[in-house]
Structures are given as structure tokens and as C-alpha cells.
Amino acid sequence: MKKRDENTWVWVLIENPNKDEKIVGQMDEQSGISFIPAFESKENGLMCVNLLAREPGKIYEPQAMLFGDLSTYAAENGFMICFLDGTGRIVEKIRM
């Protein structure tokens, strides 16, 4: 696990950047857990875009976000944060 504080930049996927944008969340059907996929690098986010559940016709792009802001958003909206590597494997789970 990488040490992060609220001022650490992380990467998340944004749906419809620049208009009606929102942070992409996922649902693990087996466990029923809602989570936000997060990444240590933009490259890992780009490699995972096609591995995640997406809505047809929507645009997705990785954008940087402060970990503190992501944590607040996740807690307020009932999400865990899961850090993924470039293959889509979960390398860290953070419960809010």
C-alpha cells in the first residue's frame, strides 16, 4: 500500500468530461459493493478504461484528483475506493 495524504494526486475516470461530468463508479455484482476505481498513474487509468463497465455512447477519460477530495466524495456517496493496476487488478481497497 502506498502512503497517501489528502494532498496526494490520484487518477479517476470521469464520464462525459467538460459537460455533465461525473466520477465513474463500479458495482461488484458478487459482493454488492460499490466502489470508485482509482489509479496511481494516468497510464494505468487509460489501460483500464475498456476493462470497466461503461455506458455506450459516453466518453471516459482519466483525470487527476486530490485524494482528500476523492475520499470525501466516496464517503458522502457510499463508495469504497479501489486502486487498480494497469491490468484492472485491485491492488488496494479503502473503506470509507
PDB file of N, CA, C and O in Angstrom, residues 2-61:
ATOM      1  N   LYS A   2       0.511   2.152  -0.845  1.00  0.00           N
ATOM      2  CA  LYS A   2       1.244   3.405  -0.944  1.00  0.00           C
ATOM      3  C   LYS A   2       0.714   4.387   0.093  1.00  0.00           C
ATOM      4  O   LYS A   2      -0.488   4.459   0.335  1.00  0.00           O
ATOM      5  N   LYS A   3       1.625   5.125   0.692  1.00  0.00           N
ATOM      6  CA  LYS A   3       1.216   6.133   1.677  1.00  0.00           C
ATOM      7  C   LYS A   3       0.688   7.370   0.937  1.00  0.00           C
ATOM      8  O   LYS A   3       1.348   7.901   0.053  1.00  0.00           O
ATOM      9  N   ARG A   4      -0.509   7.784   1.311  1.00  0.00           N
ATOM     10  CA  ARG A   4      -1.137   8.967   0.704  1.00  0.00           C
ATOM     11  C   ARG A   4      -1.679   9.861   1.800  1.00  0.00           C
ATOM     12  O   ARG A   4      -2.088   9.385   2.841  1.00  0.00           O
ATOM     13  N   ASP A   5      -1.726  11.148   1.511  1.00  0.00           N
ATOM     14  CA  ASP A   5      -2.434  12.068   2.387  1.00  0.00           C
ATOM     15  C   ASP A   5      -3.464  12.801   1.536  1.00  0.00           C
ATOM     16  O   ASP A   5      -3.593  12.541   0.340  1.00  0.00           O
ATOM     17  N   GLU A   6      -4.186  13.711   2.135  1.00  0.00           N
ATOM     18  CA  GLU A   6      -5.271  14.385   1.408  1.00  0.00           C
ATOM     19  C   GLU A   6      -4.778  15.213   0.232  1.00  0.00           C
ATOM     20  O   GLU A   6      -5.549  15.529  -0.675  1.00  0.00           O
ATOM     21  N   ASN A   7      -3.488  15.567   0.202  1.00  0.00           N
ATOM     22  CA  ASN A   7      -2.946  16.376  -0.886  1.00  0.00           C
ATOM     23  C   ASN A   7      -2.230  15.566  -1.959  1.00  0.00           C
ATOM     24  O   ASN A   7      -1.599  16.123  -2.844  1.00  0.00           O
ATOM     25  N   THR A   8      -2.345  14.233  -1.893  1.00  0.00           N
ATOM     26  CA  THR A   8      -1.754  13.367  -2.910  1.00  0.00           C
ATOM     27  C   THR A   8      -2.664  13.339  -4.130  1.00  0.00           C
ATOM     28  O   THR A   8      -3.881  13.178  -3.999  1.00  0.00           O
ATOM     29  N   TRP A   9      -2.073  13.499  -5.315  1.00  0.00           N
ATOM     30  CA  TRP A   9      -2.853  13.418  -6.551  1.00  0.00           C
ATOM     31  C   TRP A   9      -3.022  11.961  -6.947  1.00  0.00           C
ATOM     32  O   TRP A   9      -2.059  11.196  -6.948  1.00  0.00           O
ATOM     33  N   VAL A  10      -4.241  11.569  -7.269  1.00  0.00           N
ATOM     34  CA  VAL A  10      -4.548  10.244  -7.782  1.00  0.00           C
ATOM     35  C   VAL A  10      -5.366  10.438  -9.057  1.00  0.00           C
ATOM     36  O   VAL A  10      -5.780  11.552  -9.378  1.00  0.00           O
ATOM     37  N   TRP A  11      -5.604   9.361  -9.774  1.00  0.00           N
ATOM     38  CA  TRP A  11      -6.343   9.442 -11.032  1.00  0.00           C
ATOM     39  C   TRP A  11      -7.649   8.666 -10.916  1.00  0.00           C
ATOM     40  O   TRP A  11      -7.683   7.570 -10.349  1.00  0.00           O
ATOM     41  N   VAL A  12      -8.728   9.241 -11.432  1.00  0.00           N
ATOM     42  CA  VAL A  12     -10.029   8.587 -11.500  1.00  0.00           C
ATOM     43  C   VAL A  12     -10.549   8.745 -12.924  1.00  0.00           C
ATOM     44  O   VAL A  12     -10.084   9.600 -13.676  1.00  0.00           O
ATOM     45  N   LEU A  13     -11.519   7.922 -13.285  1.00  0.00           N
ATOM     46  CA  LEU A  13     -12.139   8.064 -14.597  1.00  0.00           C
ATOM     47  C   LEU A  13     -13.334   8.996 -14.485  1.00  0.00           C
ATOM     48  O   LEU A  13     -14.134   8.889 -13.551  1.00  0.00           O
ATOM     49  N   ILE A  14     -13.430   9.895 -15.436  1.00  0.00           N
ATOM     50  CA  ILE A  14     -14.529  10.862 -15.494  1.00  0.00           C
ATOM     51  C   ILE A  14     -15.386  10.539 -16.703  1.00  0.00           C
ATOM     52  O   ILE A  14     -14.879  10.357 -17.810  1.00  0.00           O
ATOM     53  N   GLU A  15     -16.697  10.459 -16.469  1.00  0.00           N
ATOM     54  CA  GLU A  15     -17.654  10.234 -17.553  1.00  0.00           C
ATOM     55  C   GLU A  15     -18.107  11.582 -18.078  1.00  0.00           C
ATOM     56  O   GLU A  15     -18.425  12.484 -17.299  1.00  0.00           O
ATOM     57  N   ASN A  16     -18.133  11.724 -19.399  1.00  0.00           N
ATOM     58  CA  ASN A  16     -18.551  12.954 -20.076  1.00  0.00           C
ATOM     59  C   ASN A  16     -17.782  14.178 -19.595  1.00  0.00           C
ATOM     60  O   ASN A  16     -18.381  15.135 -19.084  1.00  0.00           O
ATOM     61  N   PRO A  17     -16.455  14.170 -19.750  1.00  0.00           N
ATOM     62  CA  PRO A  17     -15.687  15.337 -19.322  1.00  0.00           C
ATOM     63  C   PRO A  17     -16.162  16.612 -20.017  1.00  0.00           C
ATOM     64  O   PRO A  17     -16.576  16.578 -21.165  1.00  0.00           O
ATOM     65  N   ASN A  18     -16.147  17.700 -19.279  1.00  0.00           N
ATOM     66  CA  ASN A  18     -16.496  19.045 -19.748  1.00  0.00           C
ATOM     67  C   ASN A  18     -17.989  19.314 -19.900  1.00  0.00           C
ATOM     68  O   ASN A  18     -18.373  20.414 -20.250  1.00  0.00           O
ATOM     69  N   LYS A  19     -18.861  18.309 -19.686  1.00  0.00           N
ATOM     70  CA  LYS A  19     -20.301  18.572 -19.661  1.00  0.00           C
ATOM     71  C   LYS A  19     -20.979  17.437 -18.919  1.00  0.00           C
ATOM     72  O   LYS A  19     -20.795  16.273 -19.221  1.00  0.00           O
ATOM     73  N   ASP A  20     -21.745  17.772 -17.911  1.00  0.00           N
ATOM     74  CA  ASP A  20     -22.429  16.769 -17.083  1.00  0.00           C
ATOM     75  C   ASP A  20     -21.462  15.703 -16.574  1.00  0.00           C
ATOM     76  O   ASP A  20     -21.807  14.529 -16.476  1.00  0.00           O
ATOM     77  N   GLU A  21     -20.239  16.114 -16.258  1.00  0.00           N
ATOM     78  CA  GLU A  21     -19.227  15.123 -15.876  1.00  0.00           C
ATOM     79  C   GLU A  21     -19.487  14.561 -14.487  1.00  0.00           C
ATOM     80  O   GLU A  21     -20.081  15.212 -13.635  1.00  0.00           O
ATOM     81  N   LYS A  22     -19.085  13.294 -14.327  1.00  0.00           N
ATOM     82  CA  LYS A  22     -19.194  12.659 -13.025  1.00  0.00           C
ATOM     83  C   LYS A  22     -18.102  11.615 -12.883  1.00  0.00           C
ATOM     84  O   LYS A  22     -17.573  11.102 -13.877  1.00  0.00           O
ATOM     85  N   ILE A  23     -17.769  11.316 -11.644  1.00  0.00           N
ATOM     86  CA  ILE A  23     -16.771  10.299 -11.346  1.00  0.00           C
ATOM     87  C   ILE A  23     -17.388   8.934 -11.617  1.00  0.00           C
ATOM     88  O   ILE A  23     -18.513   8.661 -11.216  1.00  0.00           O
ATOM     89  N   VAL A  24     -16.633   8.078 -12.288  1.00  0.00           N
ATOM     90  CA  VAL A  24     -17.110   6.745 -12.621  1.00  0.00           C
ATOM     91  C   VAL A  24     -17.046   5.840 -11.391  1.00  0.00           C
ATOM     92  O   VAL A  24     -16.016   5.754 -10.726  1.00  0.00           O
ATOM     93  N   GLY A  25     -18.154   5.202 -11.095  1.00  0.00           N
ATOM     94  CA  GLY A  25     -18.217   4.198 -10.044  1.00  0.00           C
ATOM     95  C   GLY A  25     -18.510   2.842 -10.662  1.00  0.00           C
ATOM     96  O   GLY A  25     -18.965   2.758 -11.802  1.00  0.00           O
ATOM     97  N   GLN A  26     -18.242   1.806  -9.910  1.00  0.00           N
ATOM     98  CA  GLN A  26     -18.473   0.439 -10.368  1.00  0.00           C
ATOM     99  C   GLN A  26     -19.202  -0.330  -9.272  1.00  0.00           C
ATOM    100  O   GLN A  26     -19.132   0.030  -8.099  1.00  0.00           O
ATOM    101  N   MET A  27     -19.854  -1.416  -9.658  1.00  0.00           N
ATOM    102  CA  MET A  27     -20.536  -2.289  -8.696  1.00  0.00           C
ATOM    103  C   MET A  27     -19.968  -3.683  -8.871  1.00  0.00           C
ATOM    104  O   MET A  27     -19.949  -4.212  -9.985  1.00  0.00           O
ATOM    105  N   ASP A  28     -19.481  -4.255  -7.775  1.00  0.00           N
ATOM    106  CA  ASP A  28     -19.044  -5.643  -7.782  1.00  0.00           C
ATOM    107  C   ASP A  28     -20.295  -6.483  -7.566  1.00  0.00           C
ATOM    108  O   ASP A  28     -20.865  -6.498  -6.473  1.00  0.00           O
ATOM    109  N   GLU A  29     -20.764  -7.149  -8.615  1.00  0.00           N
ATOM    110  CA  GLU A  29     -22.020  -7.894  -8.569  1.00  0.00           C
ATOM    111  C   GLU A  29     -21.985  -9.018  -7.526  1.00  0.00           C
ATOM    112  O   GLU A  29     -22.995  -9.301  -6.891  1.00  0.00           O
ATOM    113  N   GLN A  30     -20.841  -9.659  -7.351  1.00  0.00           N
ATOM    114  CA  GLN A  30     -20.754 -10.782  -6.417  1.00  0.00           C
ATOM    115  C   GLN A  30     -20.904 -10.336  -4.970  1.00  0.00           C
ATOM    116  O   GLN A  30     -21.585 -10.965  -4.181  1.00  0.00           O
ATOM    117  N   SER A  31     -20.243  -9.225  -4.619  1.00  0.00           N
ATOM    118  CA  SER A  31     -20.268  -8.780  -3.225  1.00  0.00           C
ATOM    119  C   SER A  31     -21.296  -7.673  -2.972  1.00  0.00           C
ATOM    120  O   SER A  31     -21.620  -7.384  -1.828  1.00  0.00           O
ATOM    121  N   GLY A  32     -21.779  -7.044  -4.038  1.00  0.00           N
ATOM    122  CA  GLY A  32     -22.720  -5.948  -3.880  1.00  0.00           C
ATOM    123  C   GLY A  32     -22.068  -4.657  -3.414  1.00  0.00           C
ATOM    124  O   GLY A  32     -22.746  -3.745  -2.964  1.00  0.00           O
ATOM    125  N   ILE A  33     -20.758  -4.572  -3.538  1.00  0.00           N
ATOM    126  CA  ILE A  33     -20.012  -3.394  -3.080  1.00  0.00           C
ATOM    127  C   ILE A  33     -19.869  -2.391  -4.225  1.00  0.00           C
ATOM    128  O   ILE A  33     -19.487  -2.748  -5.335  1.00  0.00           O
ATOM    129  N   SER A  34     -20.175  -1.137  -3.923  1.00  0.00           N
ATOM    130  CA  SER A  34     -19.962  -0.044  -4.883  1.00  0.00           C
ATOM    131  C   SER A  34     -18.596   0.574  -4.607  1.00  0.00           C
ATOM    132  O   SER A  34     -18.267   0.857  -3.458  1.00  0.00           O
ATOM    133  N   PHE A  35     -17.827   0.785  -5.671  1.00  0.00           N
ATOM    134  CA  PHE A  35     -16.502   1.357  -5.485  1.00  0.00           C
ATOM    135  C   PHE A  35     -16.144   2.297  -6.620  1.00  0.00           C
ATOM    136  O   PHE A  35     -16.714   2.222  -7.708  1.00  0.00           O
ATOM    137  N   ILE A  36     -15.205   3.174  -6.322  1.00  0.00           N
ATOM    138  CA  ILE A  36     -14.644   4.070  -7.320  1.00  0.00           C
ATOM    139  C   ILE A  36     -13.273   3.516  -7.685  1.00  0.00           C
ATOM    140  O   ILE A  36     -12.410   3.364  -6.818  1.00  0.00           O
ATOM    141  N   PRO A  37     -13.057   3.170  -8.967  1.00  0.00           N
ATOM    142  CA  PRO A  37     -11.730   2.739  -9.371  1.00  0.00           C
ATOM    143  C   PRO A  37     -10.790   3.947  -9.410  1.00  0.00           C
ATOM    144  O   PRO A  37     -11.124   4.984  -9.985  1.00  0.00           O
ATOM    145  N   ALA A  38      -9.648   3.819  -8.748  1.00  0.00           N
ATOM    146  CA  ALA A  38      -8.653   4.888  -8.706  1.00  0.00           C
ATOM    147  C   ALA A  38      -7.319   4.307  -9.164  1.00  0.00           C
ATOM    148  O   ALA A  38      -7.104   3.092  -9.113  1.00  0.00           O
ATOM    149  N   PHE A  39      -6.431   5.190  -9.594  1.00  0.00           N
ATOM    150  CA  PHE A  39      -5.170   4.762 -10.187  1.00  0.00           C
ATOM    151  C   PHE A  39      -4.035   5.656  -9.710  1.00  0.00           C
ATOM    152  O   PHE A  39      -4.234   6.843  -9.467  1.00  0.00           O
ATOM    153  N   GLU A  40      -2.854   5.075  -9.614  1.00  0.00           N
ATOM    154  CA  GLU A  40      -1.659   5.828  -9.231  1.00  0.00           C
ATOM    155  C   GLU A  40      -1.124   6.651 -10.398  1.00  0.00           C
ATOM    156  O   GLU A  40      -0.393   7.614 -10.191  1.00  0.00           O
ATOM    157  N   SER A  41      -1.474   6.268 -11.638  1.00  0.00           N
ATOM    158  CA  SER A  41      -0.966   6.993 -12.809  1.00  0.00           C
ATOM    159  C   SER A  41      -2.049   7.113 -13.873  1.00  0.00           C
ATOM    160  O   SER A  41      -2.982   6.290 -13.929  1.00  0.00           O
ATOM    161  N   LYS A  42      -1.903   8.109 -14.701  1.00  0.00           N
ATOM    162  CA  LYS A  42      -2.823   8.307 -15.822  1.00  0.00           C
ATOM    163  C   LYS A  42      -2.750   7.114 -16.765  1.00  0.00           C
ATOM    164  O   LYS A  42      -3.764   6.666 -17.293  1.00  0.00           O
ATOM    165  N   GLU A  43      -1.548   6.594 -16.966  1.00  0.00           N
ATOM    166  CA  GLU A  43      -1.352   5.463 -17.870  1.00  0.00           C
ATOM    167  C   GLU A  43      -2.174   4.253 -17.426  1.00  0.00           C
ATOM    168  O   GLU A  43      -2.796   3.582 -18.243  1.00  0.00           O
ATOM    169  N   ASN A  44      -2.172   3.956 -16.118  1.00  0.00           N
ATOM    170  CA  ASN A  44      -2.968   2.830 -15.616  1.00  0.00           C
ATOM    171  C   ASN A  44      -4.456   3.074 -15.848  1.00  0.00           C
ATOM    172  O   ASN A  44      -5.196   2.156 -16.202  1.00  0.00           O
ATOM    173  N   GLY A  45      -4.893   4.299 -15.663  1.00  0.00           N
ATOM    174  CA  GLY A  45      -6.294   4.631 -15.927  1.00  0.00           C
ATOM    175  C   GLY A  45      -6.661   4.423 -17.386  1.00  0.00           C
ATOM    176  O   GLY A  45      -7.708   3.854 -17.697  1.00  0.00           O
ATOM    177  N   LEU A  46      -5.783   4.856 -18.285  1.00  0.00           N
ATOM    178  CA  LEU A  46      -6.033   4.680 -19.717  1.00  0.00           C
ATOM    179  C   LEU A  46      -6.098   3.202 -20.086  1.00  0.00           C
ATOM    180  O   LEU A  46      -6.932   2.788 -20.892  1.00  0.00           O
ATOM    181  N   MET A  47      -5.227   2.393 -19.494  1.00  0.00           N
ATOM    182  CA  MET A  47      -5.202   0.963 -19.808  1.00  0.00           C
ATOM    183  C   MET A  47      -6.458   0.249 -19.315  1.00  0.00           C
ATOM    184  O   MET A  47      -6.831  -0.789 -19.854  1.00  0.00           O
ATOM    185  N   CYS A  48      -7.129   0.798 -18.310  1.00  0.00           N
ATOM    186  CA  CYS A  48      -8.295   0.133 -17.720  1.00  0.00           C
ATOM    187  C   CYS A  48      -9.638   0.628 -18.249  1.00  0.00           C
ATOM    188  O   CYS A  48     -10.666   0.017 -17.950  1.00  0.00           O
ATOM    189  N   VAL A  49      -9.652   1.686 -19.009  1.00  0.00           N
ATOM    190  CA  VAL A  49     -10.927   2.248 -19.466  1.00  0.00           C
ATOM    191  C   VAL A  49     -11.806   1.172 -20.095  1.00  0.00           C
ATOM    192  O   VAL A  49     -12.993   1.069 -19.778  1.00  0.00           O
ATOM    193  N   ASN A  50     -11.258   0.354 -20.969  1.00  0.00           N
ATOM    194  CA  ASN A  50     -12.065  -0.653 -21.670  1.00  0.00           C
ATOM    195  C   ASN A  50     -12.332  -1.901 -20.841  1.00  0.00           C
ATOM    196  O   ASN A  50     -13.074  -2.773 -21.276  1.00  0.00           O
ATOM    197  N   LEU A  51     -11.740  -2.004 -19.653  1.00  0.00           N
ATOM    198  CA  LEU A  51     -11.945  -3.166 -18.796  1.00  0.00           C
ATOM    199  C   LEU A  51     -13.105  -2.980 -17.823  1.00  0.00           C
ATOM    200  O   LEU A  51     -13.557  -3.942 -17.209  1.00  0.00           O
ATOM    201  N   LEU A  52     -13.585  -1.752 -17.678  1.00  0.00           N
ATOM    202  CA  LEU A  52     -14.631  -1.439 -16.704  1.00  0.00           C
ATOM    203  C   LEU A  52     -15.993  -1.345 -17.375  1.00  0.00           C
ATOM    204  O   LEU A  52     -16.093  -1.116 -18.588  1.00  0.00           O
ATOM    205  N   ALA A  53     -17.036  -1.511 -16.589  1.00  0.00           N
ATOM    206  CA  ALA A  53     -18.403  -1.355 -17.104  1.00  0.00           C
ATOM    207  C   ALA A  53     -18.616   0.104 -17.489  1.00  0.00           C
ATOM    208  O   ALA A  53     -18.308   1.006 -16.709  1.00  0.00           O
ATOM    209  N   ARG A  54     -19.116   0.306 -18.704  1.00  0.00           N
ATOM    210  CA  ARG A  54     -19.342   1.660 -19.208  1.00  0.00           C
ATOM    211  C   ARG A  54     -20.681   1.725 -19.917  1.00  0.00           C
ATOM    212  O   ARG A  54     -21.191   0.719 -20.360  1.00  0.00           O
ATOM    213  N   GLU A  55     -21.202   2.935 -20.034  1.00  0.00           N
ATOM    214  CA  GLU A  55     -22.434   3.146 -20.788  1.00  0.00           C
ATOM    215  C   GLU A  55     -22.081   3.453 -22.232  1.00  0.00           C
ATOM    216  O   GLU A  55     -21.219   4.297 -22.494  1.00  0.00           O
ATOM    217  N   PRO A  56     -22.755   2.790 -23.182  1.00  0.00           N
ATOM    218  CA  PRO A  56     -22.481   3.071 -24.597  1.00  0.00           C
ATOM    219  C   PRO A  56     -22.733   4.542 -24.927  1.00  0.00           C
ATOM    220  O   PRO A  56     -23.658   5.160 -24.412  1.00  0.00           O
ATOM    221  N   GLY A  57     -21.899   5.096 -25.770  1.00  0.00           N
ATOM    222  CA  GLY A  57     -22.056   6.472 -26.218  1.00  0.00           C
ATOM    223  C   GLY A  57     -21.467   7.520 -25.289  1.00  0.00           C
ATOM    224  O   GLY A  57     -21.456   8.700 -25.621  1.00  0.00           O
ATOM    225  N   LYS A  58     -20.981   7.123 -24.134  1.00  0.00           N
ATOM    226  CA  LYS A  58     -20.378   8.067 -23.189  1.00  0.00           C
ATOM    227  C   LYS A  58     -18.865   8.109 -23.425  1.00  0.00           C
ATOM    228  O   LYS A  58     -18.255   7.139 -23.855  1.00  0.00           O
ATOM    229  N   ILE A  59     -18.279   9.236 -23.105  1.00  0.00           N
ATOM    230  CA  ILE A  59     -16.826   9.421 -23.206  1.00  0.00           C
ATOM    231  C   ILE A  59     -16.241   9.282 -21.807  1.00  0.00           C
ATOM    232  O   ILE A  59     -16.808   9.790 -20.840  1.00  0.00           O
ATOM    233  N   TYR A  60     -15.112   8.595 -21.701  1.00  0.00           N
ATOM    234  CA  TYR A  60     -14.447   8.384 -20.420  1.00  0.00           C
ATOM    235  C   TYR A  60     -12.992   8.799 -20.547  1.00  0.00           C
ATOM    236  O   TYR A  60     -12.338   8.467 -21.537  1.00  0.00           O
ATOM    237  N   GLU A  61     -12.502   9.521 -19.533  1.00  0.00           N
ATOM    238  CA  GLU A  61     -11.086   9.890 -19.540  1.00  0.00           C
ATOM    239  C   GLU A  61     -10.568   9.974 -18.111  1.00  0.00           C
ATOM    240  O   GLU A  61     -11.303  10.352 -17.196  1.00  0.00           O
TER     241      GLU A  61
END
